[in-house]
Amino acid sequence: MDKLVIHGPTKLKGEVTISGAKNAAVAILPATLLIDGVCKIENLPNISDVKMYCKILQELGVKIKWITENEVEIDSRNINCTQAPLDMTSKFRASYYLLGALLGRCGTAEVGLPGGCNLGARPIDQHIKAFEALGAKVEVAQGKITAKVKKLVGNSIYMDIVSVGATINAILASVLAEGTTTIDNAAKEPHIVDVANFLNTMGADIRGAGTDVIKINGVKKLHGKASYSVVPDQIEAGTFMLAAVASRGNILIKNCIPEHLDCITAKILEIGGSVEDYGDSIRVSMNKRPNKAIVKTLPYPGYPTDLQPQIGVVLAIAEGTSTIHESIWESRFQYSFELNKMGAKITAQGKTAIFEGVKDLNGAPVYATDLRAGAALLIAGIIADGETQLYNIEHIDRGYEDIEEKFRSLGANIERVTEPDEK
Ligand code: EPZ
């Protein structure tokens, strides 16, 4: 088991380049199942979730050729199986996209019930509602979901909840359906637009992605024969923006889309930081203790839940008392118990947490409870006095490419240590 040993405090300074978006990549990879041809994907983040997805696709008969560690050629012409390996998919949340993609391409799909990460209940009723609206029969039994249809036919789908996953799954299932599908109350995150752009590049006809009404005119076939570059990761960029603020540093964040970061920029300005926009990069700096703030997580373009723990670190050391309302996930404050071990004063109850700002954090042994909690605790270790040992970092490796290398290049003192497994 690896752990990170961090010695702080460090003011982060320098330049960092953002990788391709994890949450776009884990939707684009299964979307390749819809293509009766060969395509190339560039700017794939080199993270364990992407590697896991590629393994799952190979099990289904997809041929994958790595060109570099961020570029891959995918040949989905000869899919020979529609049952995704249960042991892999049940551990992996984004495996739910296999349902929409396999249903769309083959009319049948079997996937293990997507395993929880530690964010609370993660229902998939809206995904099922979308598949049923297109004519599929869906069964959930014995730890797996089975979906079957003779012919998918376009229909109107109204999402009762704004859901990233259900919106993407509805798109995947309807791209090759007969006729037109309309998704109302669709999610608008940048990775929804990226998946639609990818599919359109391969011959699909999807309009309105990025608004709350998406129209998909079914096409007969997706041709492949094209390259696509994954959008820069909004959440990785936001993580470095907040790390600059927490450490009272100055970071130039390259290869990002500043418009995707507006909601984070607004909060950083509110708490006293500075953000300069250079079109495809931004500079974030902070030279004083942050001001207190109220943050409420919301679907895009609101403040993202996936940057909630990271801003939690900033508010933990802010002047005065701050509040975060988490409106997406029921258990996303587990990191607060770890931060309290480092001297923070956070009281979390249900979906609200109160942060009584302290001047400094102190190093301590802490445990990443999920991916974004891990990123937040890494930032906390960088700004804390003394040594922090961060455990369970496999969560971080799922979603951040070269994270400790990137922080090291900004001046952080981080070492990855492999501890022998207990017998
Ligand atoms: C995606 O999860 C992301 N994962 C999550 O990122 C992110 O936190 C989340 O969107 C919200 O932005 C991927 O893209 C792989 P949702 P997803 O469906 O699609 C409820 C990270 O750290 N809901 O938008 O699973 C649900 O309970 C991860 O990178 C239903 O009730 O999220 C939640 O309260 C963690 N029924 C809300 O909707 C459904 O059928 C939004 O969930 C589906 C969702």
Short mmCIF file of N, CA and C and ligand atoms in Angstrom, two decimals, residues 22-23 26 93-94 96-97 119 121-127 161-165 189 191 305-306 328-329 332 371-372, ligand 1:
data_model
loop_
_atom_site.label_atom_id
_atom_site.label_comp_id
_atom_site.label_asym_id
_atom_site.label_seq_id
_atom_site.Cartn_x
_atom_site.Cartn_y
_atom_site.Cartn_z
N LYS A 22 -11.13 13.44 -16.27
CA LYS A 22 -11.48 12.07 -15.88
C LYS A 22 -12.94 11.75 -16.19
N ASN A 23 -13.85 12.63 -15.80
CA ASN A 23 -15.27 12.28 -15.94
C ASN A 23 -15.76 12.33 -17.38
N VAL A 26 -14.10 8.73 -18.77
CA VAL A 26 -14.80 7.49 -18.40
C VAL A 26 -16.19 7.38 -19.04
N ARG A 93 -17.90 2.90 -10.38
CA ARG A 93 -19.15 3.62 -10.57
C ARG A 93 -19.48 3.90 -12.04
N ALA A 94 -18.48 4.41 -12.76
CA ALA A 94 -18.75 4.85 -14.14
C ALA A 94 -19.03 3.69 -15.08
N TYR A 96 -21.64 2.25 -15.18
CA TYR A 96 -23.04 2.33 -15.61
C TYR A 96 -23.15 2.80 -17.07
N TYR A 97 -22.12 3.46 -17.60
CA TYR A 97 -22.19 3.90 -19.00
C TYR A 97 -22.16 2.72 -19.98
N LEU A 119 -19.88 8.22 -0.97
CA LEU A 119 -20.56 9.51 -0.99
C LEU A 119 -22.01 9.41 -0.54
N ALA A 121 -25.90 7.28 -0.76
CA ALA A 121 -26.72 6.53 -1.72
C ALA A 121 -26.49 7.06 -3.13
N ARG A 122 -26.37 6.16 -4.10
CA ARG A 122 -26.20 6.61 -5.48
C ARG A 122 -27.19 5.86 -6.37
N PRO A 123 -28.47 6.28 -6.33
CA PRO A 123 -29.50 5.57 -7.09
C PRO A 123 -29.29 5.72 -8.60
N ILE A 124 -29.91 4.80 -9.39
CA ILE A 124 -29.80 4.91 -10.85
C ILE A 124 -31.19 4.87 -11.51
N ASP A 125 -32.20 5.28 -10.71
CA ASP A 125 -33.57 5.25 -11.24
C ASP A 125 -33.74 6.09 -12.51
N GLN A 126 -33.03 7.20 -12.61
CA GLN A 126 -33.20 8.06 -13.80
C GLN A 126 -32.56 7.43 -15.04
N HIS A 127 -31.49 6.66 -14.83
CA HIS A 127 -30.88 5.94 -15.95
C HIS A 127 -31.91 4.93 -16.48
N ILE A 161 -34.44 14.53 -11.85
CA ILE A 161 -33.30 15.09 -11.11
C ILE A 161 -32.24 15.42 -12.14
N VAL A 162 -31.52 16.51 -11.92
CA VAL A 162 -30.43 16.82 -12.85
C VAL A 162 -29.29 15.85 -12.56
N SER A 163 -29.07 14.91 -13.48
CA SER A 163 -28.07 13.87 -13.25
C SER A 163 -27.09 13.79 -14.41
N VAL A 164 -25.81 13.91 -14.09
CA VAL A 164 -24.76 13.79 -15.09
C VAL A 164 -24.82 12.42 -15.75
N GLY A 165 -24.79 11.37 -14.92
CA GLY A 165 -24.71 10.01 -15.42
C GLY A 165 -25.94 9.64 -16.24
N GLU A 189 -22.95 19.87 -17.42
CA GLU A 189 -21.52 19.88 -17.10
C GLU A 189 -20.67 19.86 -18.38
N HIS A 191 -18.34 18.00 -19.23
CA HIS A 191 -18.08 16.67 -19.79
C HIS A 191 -19.29 16.12 -20.54
N THR A 305 -19.78 19.99 -6.62
CA THR A 305 -19.56 19.15 -5.44
C THR A 305 -18.16 18.53 -5.44
N ASP A 306 -17.60 18.29 -6.64
CA ASP A 306 -16.28 17.65 -6.71
C ASP A 306 -15.15 18.59 -6.31
N ILE A 328 -25.59 17.77 -3.31
CA ILE A 328 -25.62 16.64 -4.25
C ILE A 328 -25.48 15.29 -3.52
N TRP A 329 -24.42 15.15 -2.69
CA TRP A 329 -24.16 13.86 -2.04
C TRP A 329 -24.39 13.95 -0.54
N ARG A 332 -20.56 13.76 1.99
CA ARG A 332 -19.32 14.28 1.40
C ARG A 332 -18.52 15.13 2.38
N LEU A 371 -11.94 10.13 -3.62
CA LEU A 371 -11.02 10.83 -4.52
C LEU A 371 -10.82 12.31 -4.15
N ARG A 372 -11.91 13.06 -4.06
CA ARG A 372 -11.76 14.51 -3.83
C ARG A 372 -11.35 14.80 -2.39
C1 EPZ B 1 -21.05 12.35 -11.63
O1 EPZ B 1 -21.58 11.30 -10.84
C2 EPZ B 1 -19.57 12.35 -11.35
N1 EPZ B 1 -19.03 11.04 -11.72
C3 EPZ B 1 -19.31 12.64 -9.88
O2 EPZ B 1 -17.91 12.78 -9.73
C4 EPZ B 1 -19.96 13.97 -9.51
O3 EPZ B 1 -19.84 14.17 -8.11
C5 EPZ B 1 -21.44 13.96 -9.89
O4 EPZ B 1 -21.60 13.62 -11.28
C6 EPZ B 1 -22.13 15.31 -9.67
O5 EPZ B 1 -21.47 16.30 -10.41
C7 EPZ B 1 -18.78 10.78 -13.00
O6 EPZ B 1 -18.96 11.61 -13.90
C8 EPZ B 1 -18.22 9.44 -13.30
P1 EPZ B 1 -25.35 12.43 -10.74
P2 EPZ B 1 -23.08 10.78 -11.12
O7 EPZ B 1 -26.13 11.36 -11.41
O8 EPZ B 1 -23.34 10.88 -12.58
C9 EPZ B 1 -29.08 11.75 -7.74
C10 EPZ B 1 -15.83 12.50 -8.72
O9 EPZ B 1 -15.33 12.77 -7.60
N2 EPZ B 1 -29.50 10.71 -8.69
O10 EPZ B 1 -25.21 13.75 -11.41
O11 EPZ B 1 -23.22 9.45 -10.48
C11 EPZ B 1 -27.80 11.39 -7.00
O12 EPZ B 1 -28.07 10.60 -5.85
C12 EPZ B 1 -17.21 11.89 -8.83
O13 EPZ B 1 -15.21 12.65 -9.78
C13 EPZ B 1 -30.72 10.08 -8.52
O14 EPZ B 1 -31.47 10.35 -7.56
O15 EPZ B 1 -23.92 11.88 -10.36
C14 EPZ B 1 -27.22 12.75 -6.69
O16 EPZ B 1 -27.82 13.26 -5.52
C15 EPZ B 1 -17.83 11.57 -7.54
N3 EPZ B 1 -31.11 9.14 -9.43
C16 EPZ B 1 -27.67 13.63 -7.87
O17 EPZ B 1 -28.74 12.91 -8.49
C17 EPZ B 1 -30.33 8.80 -10.50
O18 EPZ B 1 -30.75 7.94 -11.29
C18 EPZ B 1 -26.61 13.88 -8.92
O19 EPZ B 1 -25.97 12.65 -9.29
C19 EPZ B 1 -29.10 9.44 -10.68
C20 EPZ B 1 -28.70 10.40 -9.75
#
